[in-house]
Short mmCIF file of C-alpha atoms in Angstrom, two decimals:
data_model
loop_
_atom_site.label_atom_id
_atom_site.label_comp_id
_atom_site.label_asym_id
_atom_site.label_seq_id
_atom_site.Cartn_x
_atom_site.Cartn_y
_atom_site.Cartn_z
CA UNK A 1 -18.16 2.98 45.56
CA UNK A 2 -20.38 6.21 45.94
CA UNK A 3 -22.86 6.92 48.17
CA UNK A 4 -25.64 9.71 48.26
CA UNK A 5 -24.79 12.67 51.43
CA UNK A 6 -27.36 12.58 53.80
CA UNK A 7 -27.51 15.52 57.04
CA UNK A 8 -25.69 12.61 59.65
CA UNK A 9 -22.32 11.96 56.92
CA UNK A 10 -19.44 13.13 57.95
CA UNK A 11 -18.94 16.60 55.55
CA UNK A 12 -15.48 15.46 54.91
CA UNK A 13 -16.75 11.92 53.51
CA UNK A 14 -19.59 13.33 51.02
CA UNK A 15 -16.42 16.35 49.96
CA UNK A 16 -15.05 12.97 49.06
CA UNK A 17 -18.13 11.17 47.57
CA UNK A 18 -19.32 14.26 45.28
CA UNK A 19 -15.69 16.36 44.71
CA UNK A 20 -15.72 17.56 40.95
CA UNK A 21 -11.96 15.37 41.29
CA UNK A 22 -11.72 11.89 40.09
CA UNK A 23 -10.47 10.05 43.73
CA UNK A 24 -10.12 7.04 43.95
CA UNK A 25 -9.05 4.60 47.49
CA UNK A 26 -6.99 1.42 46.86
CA UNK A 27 -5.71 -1.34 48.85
CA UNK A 28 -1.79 -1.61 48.89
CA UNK A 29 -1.63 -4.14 46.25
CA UNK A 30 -3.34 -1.70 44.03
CA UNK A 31 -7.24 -3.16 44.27
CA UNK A 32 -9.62 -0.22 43.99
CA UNK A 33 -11.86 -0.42 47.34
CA UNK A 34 -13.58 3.44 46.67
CA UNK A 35 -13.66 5.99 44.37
CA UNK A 36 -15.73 9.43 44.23
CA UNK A 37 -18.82 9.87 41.16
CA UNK A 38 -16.28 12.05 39.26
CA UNK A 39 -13.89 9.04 39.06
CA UNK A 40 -17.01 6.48 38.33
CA UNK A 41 -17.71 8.53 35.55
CA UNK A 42 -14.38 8.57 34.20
CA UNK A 43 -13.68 5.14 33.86
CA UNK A 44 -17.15 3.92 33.68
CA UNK A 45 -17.98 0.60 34.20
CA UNK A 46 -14.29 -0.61 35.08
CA UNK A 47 -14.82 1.02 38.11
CA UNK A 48 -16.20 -2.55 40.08
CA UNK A 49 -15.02 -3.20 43.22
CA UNK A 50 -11.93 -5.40 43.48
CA UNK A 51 -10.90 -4.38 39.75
CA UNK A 52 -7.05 -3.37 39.77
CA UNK A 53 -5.67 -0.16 39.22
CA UNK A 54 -3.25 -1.29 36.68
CA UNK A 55 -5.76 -2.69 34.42
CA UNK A 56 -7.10 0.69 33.42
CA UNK A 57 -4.06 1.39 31.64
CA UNK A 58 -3.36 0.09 27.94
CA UNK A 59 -1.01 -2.46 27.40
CA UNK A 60 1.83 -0.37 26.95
CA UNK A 61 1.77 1.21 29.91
CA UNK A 62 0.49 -1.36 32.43
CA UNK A 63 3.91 -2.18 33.46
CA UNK A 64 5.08 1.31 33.88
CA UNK A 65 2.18 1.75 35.87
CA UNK A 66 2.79 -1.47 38.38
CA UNK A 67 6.58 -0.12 38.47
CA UNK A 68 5.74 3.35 39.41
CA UNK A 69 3.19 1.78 42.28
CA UNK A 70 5.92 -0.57 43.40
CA UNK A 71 8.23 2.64 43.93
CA UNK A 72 5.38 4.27 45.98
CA UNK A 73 5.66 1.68 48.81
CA UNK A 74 9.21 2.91 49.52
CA UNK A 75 8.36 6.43 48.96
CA UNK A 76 7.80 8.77 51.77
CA UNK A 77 5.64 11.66 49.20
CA UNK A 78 3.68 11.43 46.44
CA UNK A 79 4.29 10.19 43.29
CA UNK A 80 3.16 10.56 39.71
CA UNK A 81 2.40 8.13 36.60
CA UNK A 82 1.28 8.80 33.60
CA UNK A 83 -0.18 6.69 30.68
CA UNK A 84 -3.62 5.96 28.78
CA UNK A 85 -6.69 5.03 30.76
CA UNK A 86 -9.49 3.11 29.51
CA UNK A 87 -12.39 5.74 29.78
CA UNK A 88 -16.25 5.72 30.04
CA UNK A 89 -16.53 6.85 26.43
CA UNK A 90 -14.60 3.28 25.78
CA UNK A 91 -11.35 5.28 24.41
CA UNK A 92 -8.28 5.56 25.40
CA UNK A 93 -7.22 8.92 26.91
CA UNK A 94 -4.11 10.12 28.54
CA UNK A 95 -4.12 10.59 32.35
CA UNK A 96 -2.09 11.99 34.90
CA UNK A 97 -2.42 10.03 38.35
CA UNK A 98 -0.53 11.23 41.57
CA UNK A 99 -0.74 8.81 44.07
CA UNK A 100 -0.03 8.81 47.93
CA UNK A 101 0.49 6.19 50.06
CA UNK A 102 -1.73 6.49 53.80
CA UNK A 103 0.57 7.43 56.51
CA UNK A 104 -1.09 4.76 58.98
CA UNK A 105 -2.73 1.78 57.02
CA UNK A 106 -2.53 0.35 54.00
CA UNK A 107 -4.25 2.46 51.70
CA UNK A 108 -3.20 4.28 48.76
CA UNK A 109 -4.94 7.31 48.04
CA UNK A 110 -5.20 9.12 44.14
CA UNK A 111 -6.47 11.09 41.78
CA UNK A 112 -6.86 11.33 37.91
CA UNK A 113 -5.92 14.47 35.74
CA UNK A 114 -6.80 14.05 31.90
CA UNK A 115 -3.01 15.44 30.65
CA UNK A 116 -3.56 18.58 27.52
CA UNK A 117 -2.91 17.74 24.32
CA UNK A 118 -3.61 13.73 24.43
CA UNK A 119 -4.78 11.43 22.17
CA UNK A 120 -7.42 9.72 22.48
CA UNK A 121 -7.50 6.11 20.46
CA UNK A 122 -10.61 4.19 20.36
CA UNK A 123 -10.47 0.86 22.19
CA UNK A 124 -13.39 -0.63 20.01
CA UNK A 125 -14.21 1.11 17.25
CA UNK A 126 -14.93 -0.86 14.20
CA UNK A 127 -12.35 -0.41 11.60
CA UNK A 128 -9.99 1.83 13.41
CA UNK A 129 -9.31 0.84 16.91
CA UNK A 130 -10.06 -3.48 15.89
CA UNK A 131 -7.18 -2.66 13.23
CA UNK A 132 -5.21 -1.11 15.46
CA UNK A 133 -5.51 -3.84 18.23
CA UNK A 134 -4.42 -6.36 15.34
CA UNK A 135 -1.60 -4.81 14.36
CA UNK A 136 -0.47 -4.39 17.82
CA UNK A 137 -1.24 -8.27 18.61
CA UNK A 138 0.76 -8.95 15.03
CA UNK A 139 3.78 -6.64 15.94
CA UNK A 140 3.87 -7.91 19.65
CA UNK A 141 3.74 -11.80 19.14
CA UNK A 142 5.38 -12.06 15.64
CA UNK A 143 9.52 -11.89 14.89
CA UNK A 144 8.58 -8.60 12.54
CA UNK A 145 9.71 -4.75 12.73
CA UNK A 146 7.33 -2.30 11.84
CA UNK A 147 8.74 1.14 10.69
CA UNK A 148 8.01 4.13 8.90
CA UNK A 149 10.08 7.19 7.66
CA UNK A 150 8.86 10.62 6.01
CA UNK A 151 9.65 11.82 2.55
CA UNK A 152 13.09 13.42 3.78
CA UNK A 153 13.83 9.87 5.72
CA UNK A 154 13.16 10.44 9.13
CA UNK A 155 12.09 6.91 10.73
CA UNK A 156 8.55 7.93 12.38
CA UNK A 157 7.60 4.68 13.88
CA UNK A 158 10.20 2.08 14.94
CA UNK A 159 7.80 -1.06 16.45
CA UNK A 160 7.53 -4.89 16.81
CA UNK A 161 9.11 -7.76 18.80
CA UNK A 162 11.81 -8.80 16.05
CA UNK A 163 13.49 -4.98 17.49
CA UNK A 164 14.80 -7.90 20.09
CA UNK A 165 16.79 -10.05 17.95
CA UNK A 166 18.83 -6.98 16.58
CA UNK A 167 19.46 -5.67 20.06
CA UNK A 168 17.07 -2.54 19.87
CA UNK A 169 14.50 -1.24 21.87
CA UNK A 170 10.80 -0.19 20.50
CA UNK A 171 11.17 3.66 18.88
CA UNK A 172 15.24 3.37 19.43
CA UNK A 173 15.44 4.92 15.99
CA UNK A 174 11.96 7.12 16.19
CA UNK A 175 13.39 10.41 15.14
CA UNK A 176 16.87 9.44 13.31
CA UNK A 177 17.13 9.68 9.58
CA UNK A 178 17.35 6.54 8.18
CA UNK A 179 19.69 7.40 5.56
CA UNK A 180 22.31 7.71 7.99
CA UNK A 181 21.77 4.78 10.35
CA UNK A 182 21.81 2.33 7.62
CA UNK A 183 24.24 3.93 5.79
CA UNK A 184 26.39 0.78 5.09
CA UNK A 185 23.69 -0.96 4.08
CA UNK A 186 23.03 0.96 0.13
CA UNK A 187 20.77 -1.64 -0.78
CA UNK A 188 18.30 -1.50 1.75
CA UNK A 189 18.71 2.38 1.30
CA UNK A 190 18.11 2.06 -2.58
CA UNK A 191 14.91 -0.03 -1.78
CA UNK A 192 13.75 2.85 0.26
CA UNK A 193 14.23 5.63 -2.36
CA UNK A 194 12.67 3.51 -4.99
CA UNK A 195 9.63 3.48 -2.62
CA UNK A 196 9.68 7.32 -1.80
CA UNK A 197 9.60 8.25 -5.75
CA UNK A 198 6.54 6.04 -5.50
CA UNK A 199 7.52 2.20 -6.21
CA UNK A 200 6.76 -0.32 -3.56
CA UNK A 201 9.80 -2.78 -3.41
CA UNK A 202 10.50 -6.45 -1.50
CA UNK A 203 13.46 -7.77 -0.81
CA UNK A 204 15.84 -10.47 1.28
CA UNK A 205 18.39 -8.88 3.43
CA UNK A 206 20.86 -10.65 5.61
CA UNK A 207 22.57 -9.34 9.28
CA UNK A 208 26.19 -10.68 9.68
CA UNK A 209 26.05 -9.43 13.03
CA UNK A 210 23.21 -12.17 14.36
CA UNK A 211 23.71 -14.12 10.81
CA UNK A 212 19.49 -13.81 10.41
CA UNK A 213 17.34 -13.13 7.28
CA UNK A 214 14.98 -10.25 7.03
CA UNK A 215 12.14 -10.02 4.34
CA UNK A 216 11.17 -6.75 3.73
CA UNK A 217 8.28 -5.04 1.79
CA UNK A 218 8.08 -1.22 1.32
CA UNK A 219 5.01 0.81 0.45
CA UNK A 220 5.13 4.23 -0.30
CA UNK A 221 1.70 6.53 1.16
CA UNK A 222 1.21 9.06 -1.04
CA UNK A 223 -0.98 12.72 -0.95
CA UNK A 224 -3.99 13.10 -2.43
CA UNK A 225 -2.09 15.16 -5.33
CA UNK A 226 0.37 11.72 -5.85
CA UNK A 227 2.81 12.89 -3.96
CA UNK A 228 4.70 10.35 -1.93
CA UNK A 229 4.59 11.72 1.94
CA UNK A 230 5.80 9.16 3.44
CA UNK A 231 6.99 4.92 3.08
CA UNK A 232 5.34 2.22 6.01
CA UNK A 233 8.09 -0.71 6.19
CA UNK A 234 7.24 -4.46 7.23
CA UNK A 235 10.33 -6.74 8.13
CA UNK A 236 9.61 -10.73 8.88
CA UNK A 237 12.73 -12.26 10.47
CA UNK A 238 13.05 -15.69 8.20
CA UNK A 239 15.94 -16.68 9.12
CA UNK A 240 14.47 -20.28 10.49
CA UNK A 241 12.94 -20.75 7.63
CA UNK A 242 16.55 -19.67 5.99
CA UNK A 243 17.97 -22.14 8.10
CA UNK A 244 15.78 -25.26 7.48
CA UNK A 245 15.76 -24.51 3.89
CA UNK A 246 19.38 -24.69 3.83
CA UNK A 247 19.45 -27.65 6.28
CA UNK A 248 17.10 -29.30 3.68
CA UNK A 249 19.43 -28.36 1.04
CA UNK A 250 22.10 -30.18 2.87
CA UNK A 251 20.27 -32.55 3.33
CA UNK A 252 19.29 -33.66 -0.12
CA UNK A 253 22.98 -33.05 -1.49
CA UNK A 254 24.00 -35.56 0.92
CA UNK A 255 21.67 -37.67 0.15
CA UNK A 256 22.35 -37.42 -3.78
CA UNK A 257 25.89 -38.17 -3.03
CA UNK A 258 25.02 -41.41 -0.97
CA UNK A 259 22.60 -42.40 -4.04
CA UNK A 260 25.93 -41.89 -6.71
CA UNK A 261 27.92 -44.01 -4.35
CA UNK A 262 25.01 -46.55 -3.91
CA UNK A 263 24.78 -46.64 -7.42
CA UNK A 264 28.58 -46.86 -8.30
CA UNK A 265 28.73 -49.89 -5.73
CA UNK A 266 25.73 -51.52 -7.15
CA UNK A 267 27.25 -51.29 -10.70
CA UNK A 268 30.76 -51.76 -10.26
CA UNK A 269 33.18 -52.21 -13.27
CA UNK A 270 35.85 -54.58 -13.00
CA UNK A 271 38.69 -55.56 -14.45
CA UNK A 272 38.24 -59.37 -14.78
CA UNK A 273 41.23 -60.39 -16.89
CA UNK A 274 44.13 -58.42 -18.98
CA UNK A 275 41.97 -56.36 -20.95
CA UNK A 276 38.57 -57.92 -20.12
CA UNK A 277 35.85 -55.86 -17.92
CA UNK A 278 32.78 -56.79 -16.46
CA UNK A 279 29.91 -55.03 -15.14
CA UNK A 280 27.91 -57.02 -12.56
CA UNK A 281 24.01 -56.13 -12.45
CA UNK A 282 22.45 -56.64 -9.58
CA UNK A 283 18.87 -55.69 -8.08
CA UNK A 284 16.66 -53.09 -10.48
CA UNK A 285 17.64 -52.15 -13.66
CA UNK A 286 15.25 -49.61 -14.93
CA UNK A 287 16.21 -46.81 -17.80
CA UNK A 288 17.70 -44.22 -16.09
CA UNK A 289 20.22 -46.45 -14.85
CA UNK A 290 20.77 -48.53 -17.78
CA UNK A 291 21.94 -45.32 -19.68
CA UNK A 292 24.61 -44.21 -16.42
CA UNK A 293 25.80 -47.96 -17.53
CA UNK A 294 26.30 -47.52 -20.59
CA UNK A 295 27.97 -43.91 -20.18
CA UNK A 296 30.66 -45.58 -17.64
CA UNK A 297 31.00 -48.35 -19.45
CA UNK A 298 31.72 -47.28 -22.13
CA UNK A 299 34.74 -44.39 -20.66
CA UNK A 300 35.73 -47.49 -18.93
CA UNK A 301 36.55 -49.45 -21.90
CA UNK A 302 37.94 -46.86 -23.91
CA UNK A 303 40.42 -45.94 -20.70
CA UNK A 304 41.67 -49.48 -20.06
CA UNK A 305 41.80 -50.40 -23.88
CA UNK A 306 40.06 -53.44 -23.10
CA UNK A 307 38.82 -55.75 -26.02
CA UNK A 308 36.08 -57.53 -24.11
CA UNK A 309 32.75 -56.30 -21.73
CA UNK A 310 30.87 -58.95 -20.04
CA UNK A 311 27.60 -57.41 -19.11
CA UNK A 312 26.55 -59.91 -16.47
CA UNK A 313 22.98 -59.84 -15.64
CA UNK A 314 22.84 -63.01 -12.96
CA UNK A 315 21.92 -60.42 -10.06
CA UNK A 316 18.75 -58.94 -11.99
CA UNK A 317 14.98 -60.66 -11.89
CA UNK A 318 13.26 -58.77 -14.18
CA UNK A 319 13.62 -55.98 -17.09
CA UNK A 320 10.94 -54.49 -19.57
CA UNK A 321 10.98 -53.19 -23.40
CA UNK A 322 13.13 -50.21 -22.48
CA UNK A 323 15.84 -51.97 -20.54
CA UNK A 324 16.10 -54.62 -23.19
CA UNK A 325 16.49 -52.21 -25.90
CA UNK A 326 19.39 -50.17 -24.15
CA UNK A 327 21.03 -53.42 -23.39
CA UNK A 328 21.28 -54.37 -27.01
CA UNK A 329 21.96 -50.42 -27.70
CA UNK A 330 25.32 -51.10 -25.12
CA UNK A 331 26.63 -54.15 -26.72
CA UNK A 332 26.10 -52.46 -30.30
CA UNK A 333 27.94 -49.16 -29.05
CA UNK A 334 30.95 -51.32 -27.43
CA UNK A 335 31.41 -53.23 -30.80
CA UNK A 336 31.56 -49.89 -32.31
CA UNK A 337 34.82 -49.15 -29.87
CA UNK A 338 36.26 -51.74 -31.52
CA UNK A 339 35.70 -54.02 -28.06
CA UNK A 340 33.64 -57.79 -28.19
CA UNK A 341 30.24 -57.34 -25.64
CA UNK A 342 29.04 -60.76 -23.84
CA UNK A 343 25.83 -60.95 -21.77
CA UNK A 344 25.68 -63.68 -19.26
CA UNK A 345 23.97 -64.94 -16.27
CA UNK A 346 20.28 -64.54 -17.76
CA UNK A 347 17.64 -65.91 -15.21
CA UNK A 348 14.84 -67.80 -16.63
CA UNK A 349 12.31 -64.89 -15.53
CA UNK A 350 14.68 -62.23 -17.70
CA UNK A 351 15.00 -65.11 -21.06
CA UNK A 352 10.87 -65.51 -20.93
CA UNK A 353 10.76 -62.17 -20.92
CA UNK A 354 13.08 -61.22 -23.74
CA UNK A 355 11.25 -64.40 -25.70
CA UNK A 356 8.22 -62.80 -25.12
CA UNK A 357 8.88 -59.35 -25.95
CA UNK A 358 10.31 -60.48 -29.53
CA UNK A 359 13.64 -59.10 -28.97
CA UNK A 360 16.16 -61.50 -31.40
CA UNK A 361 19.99 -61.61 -29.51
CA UNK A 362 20.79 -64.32 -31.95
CA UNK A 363 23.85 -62.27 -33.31
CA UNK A 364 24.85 -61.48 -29.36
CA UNK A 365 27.34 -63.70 -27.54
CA UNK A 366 25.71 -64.75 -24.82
CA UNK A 367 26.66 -67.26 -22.03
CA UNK A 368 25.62 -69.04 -18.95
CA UNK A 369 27.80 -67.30 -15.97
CA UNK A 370 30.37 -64.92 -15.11
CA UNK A 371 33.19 -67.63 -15.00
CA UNK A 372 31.61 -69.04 -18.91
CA UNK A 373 31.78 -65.63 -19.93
CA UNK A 374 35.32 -65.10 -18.43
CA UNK A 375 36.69 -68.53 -20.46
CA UNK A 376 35.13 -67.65 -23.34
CA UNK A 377 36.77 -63.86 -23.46
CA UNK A 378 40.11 -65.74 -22.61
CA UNK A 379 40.10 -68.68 -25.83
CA UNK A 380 39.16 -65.72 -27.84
CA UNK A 381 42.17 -63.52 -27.27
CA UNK A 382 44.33 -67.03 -26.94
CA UNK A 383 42.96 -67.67 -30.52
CA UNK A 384 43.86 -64.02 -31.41
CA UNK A 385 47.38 -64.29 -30.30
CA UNK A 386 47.67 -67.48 -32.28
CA UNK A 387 46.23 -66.63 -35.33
CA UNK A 388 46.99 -63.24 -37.95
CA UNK A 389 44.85 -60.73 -37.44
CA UNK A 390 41.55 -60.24 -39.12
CA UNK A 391 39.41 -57.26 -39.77
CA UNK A 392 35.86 -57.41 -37.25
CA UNK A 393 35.65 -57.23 -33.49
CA UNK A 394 37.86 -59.03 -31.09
CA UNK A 395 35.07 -61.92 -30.54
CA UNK A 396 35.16 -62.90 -33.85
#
């Protein structure tokens, strides 16, 4: 905090107070207790008594900052940090700051040096810096890799938290050619030359080494004149999304093979008698699974050579048009295999229904239950064996 020199200050305090220097006093744990005008106006209004030292810096540096004050409480000289400060003009500048701890007390004395040749980034200007600070907040909190290479493939900016999952560090490749770090990877290289002759590309990549999935969009910048200077890179890890997709995948396969072994339990085919079948019915019989019936039905009979299929419908309530029409369809198709068809076990519910929707199974064998159907397949093959053959189906 300043104060104006008056004739009783100490000389050496208002050399402090008004010194064209930026000094600054802090407490050991880095809390800024004074500072001289030049520093005030330096850092403008961040200069507020108990503010911290570190939180001048940017982001990126804070930490080296609080590391480099940590090593000045064991160090015996001075020491100097560097890194951007947060300045009056509400930009970020690059300082150097040499720091010295008091020999007796507590303090830590210091003093600001804007470094040559920085670059100054605006903390709020619209457009520029707010995009900026996005970008950063989207790169630090989201699994991506930002990157960017020059027209002869020299990665320029290597950034973003998904760096971790590979095992890299932020800029690790700032400075390599491209072309030769991913050489063993042709695609991705392809993608990148079809962006540098000025065609932005996306893709799916996947990393053996961590087994993850990388979706990656390239977009070539190009000169005012077309030419393509340089390509900007965006990778999004996906790989949970990889994963649950295929989990899902999984998932439903499984449960498609529980629903063919549901339905081959709930339709069963067996073999009743020498060269009799039935198929039991049981629950709801809608059209999709009428015509599996009829498909394995059908195989079935023509495999086991049998002359009769009882189609026993005791188990079922209720069946519409459709299923009426594709039950008639089966017994037509197994007389056409040379085979007798026999549908027993109709419930009351399933005859008033037939009745009512007009269909006529006058010239269909029909009988009460399983065991009727059964005795009546048997007499008929009995009578067969007994009698000469005859041209027409088994039942007749």
């Amino acid at each position: 905090m300043t104060q104006h020199y008056t004739s009783s200050r100490d000389p050496w305090e208002a050399a402090y107070l008004y010194s064209p220097e930026a000094l600054f006093v802090a407490n050991v744990d880095g809390t800024l207790s004074h500072w001289s005008e030049s520093f005030g106006r330096t850092v403008g209004h961040a200069a507020t008594p108990g503010t911290a030292f570190f939180q001048l810096f940017h982001d990126d540096d804070r930490e080296a900052a609080r590391a480099k004050w940590s090593g000045l409480l064991e160090a015996t000289g001075s020491v100097e940090l560097r890194g951007r400060v947060m300045t009056a003009g509400n930009v970020y500048a690059s300082f150097s700051c040499v720091l010295r701890r008091a020999p007796h007390g507590q303090e830590v004395y210091g003093s600001l040096h804007a470094t040559s040749g920085a670059d100054d980034h605006p903390a709020a200007e619209p457009g520029k810096g707010e995009d900026a600070d996005m970008l950063r907040a989207l790169s630090d909190n989201l699994p991506v890799i930002v990157w960017s290479c020059d027209a002869a493939g020299v990665i320029t900016r290597h950034d973003g938290r998904g760096l971790s999952g590979l095992g890299l560090k932020r800029g690790q490749l700032v400075g390599t050619n491209l072309f030769d770090v991913f050489a063993n990877a042709p695609e991705g290289t392809e993608n990148v030359r079809r962006a540098l002759r000025g065609s932005p590309s996306h893709s799916m990549s996947h990393v053996p080494a961590n087994n993850s999935f990388w979706e990656n969009w390239m977009v070539p910048i190009q000169s005012p004149l077309g030419n393509v200077e340089s390509v900007i890179g965006l990778s999004l890890d996906v790989s949970e999304a990889k994963r649950a997709e295929e989990e899902l995948r999984l998932r439903l396969l499984q449960i498609q093979k529980q629903q063919e072994v549901i339905g081959k339990l709930s339709t069963p085919i067996i073999q009743v008698w020498d060269g009799v079948v039935a198929l039991p019915m049981v629950g709801v019989v809608d059209s999709a699974r009428t015509a599996d019936v009829m498909q394995s039905l059908l195989d079935e009979i023509v495999r086991t050579s049998a002359r009769y299929a009882i189609l026993d419908l005791t188990g079922v309530e209720m069946v519409d048009t459709q299923v009426a029409n594709h039950l008639i369809k089966l017994v037509n198709a197994i007389r056409l295999l040379g085979a007798g068809g026999i549908i027993c076990g109709i419930r009351p519910s399933v005859a008033q229904t037939i009745v009512e929707l007009g269909l006529d199974l006058n010239s269909m064998v029909t009988r009460s239950n399983l065991r009727a159907g059964i005795m009546f397949c048997i007499n008929q093959m009995r009578q067969a064996a007994s009698t000469p053959a005859t041209n027409g189906s088994p039942g007749r």
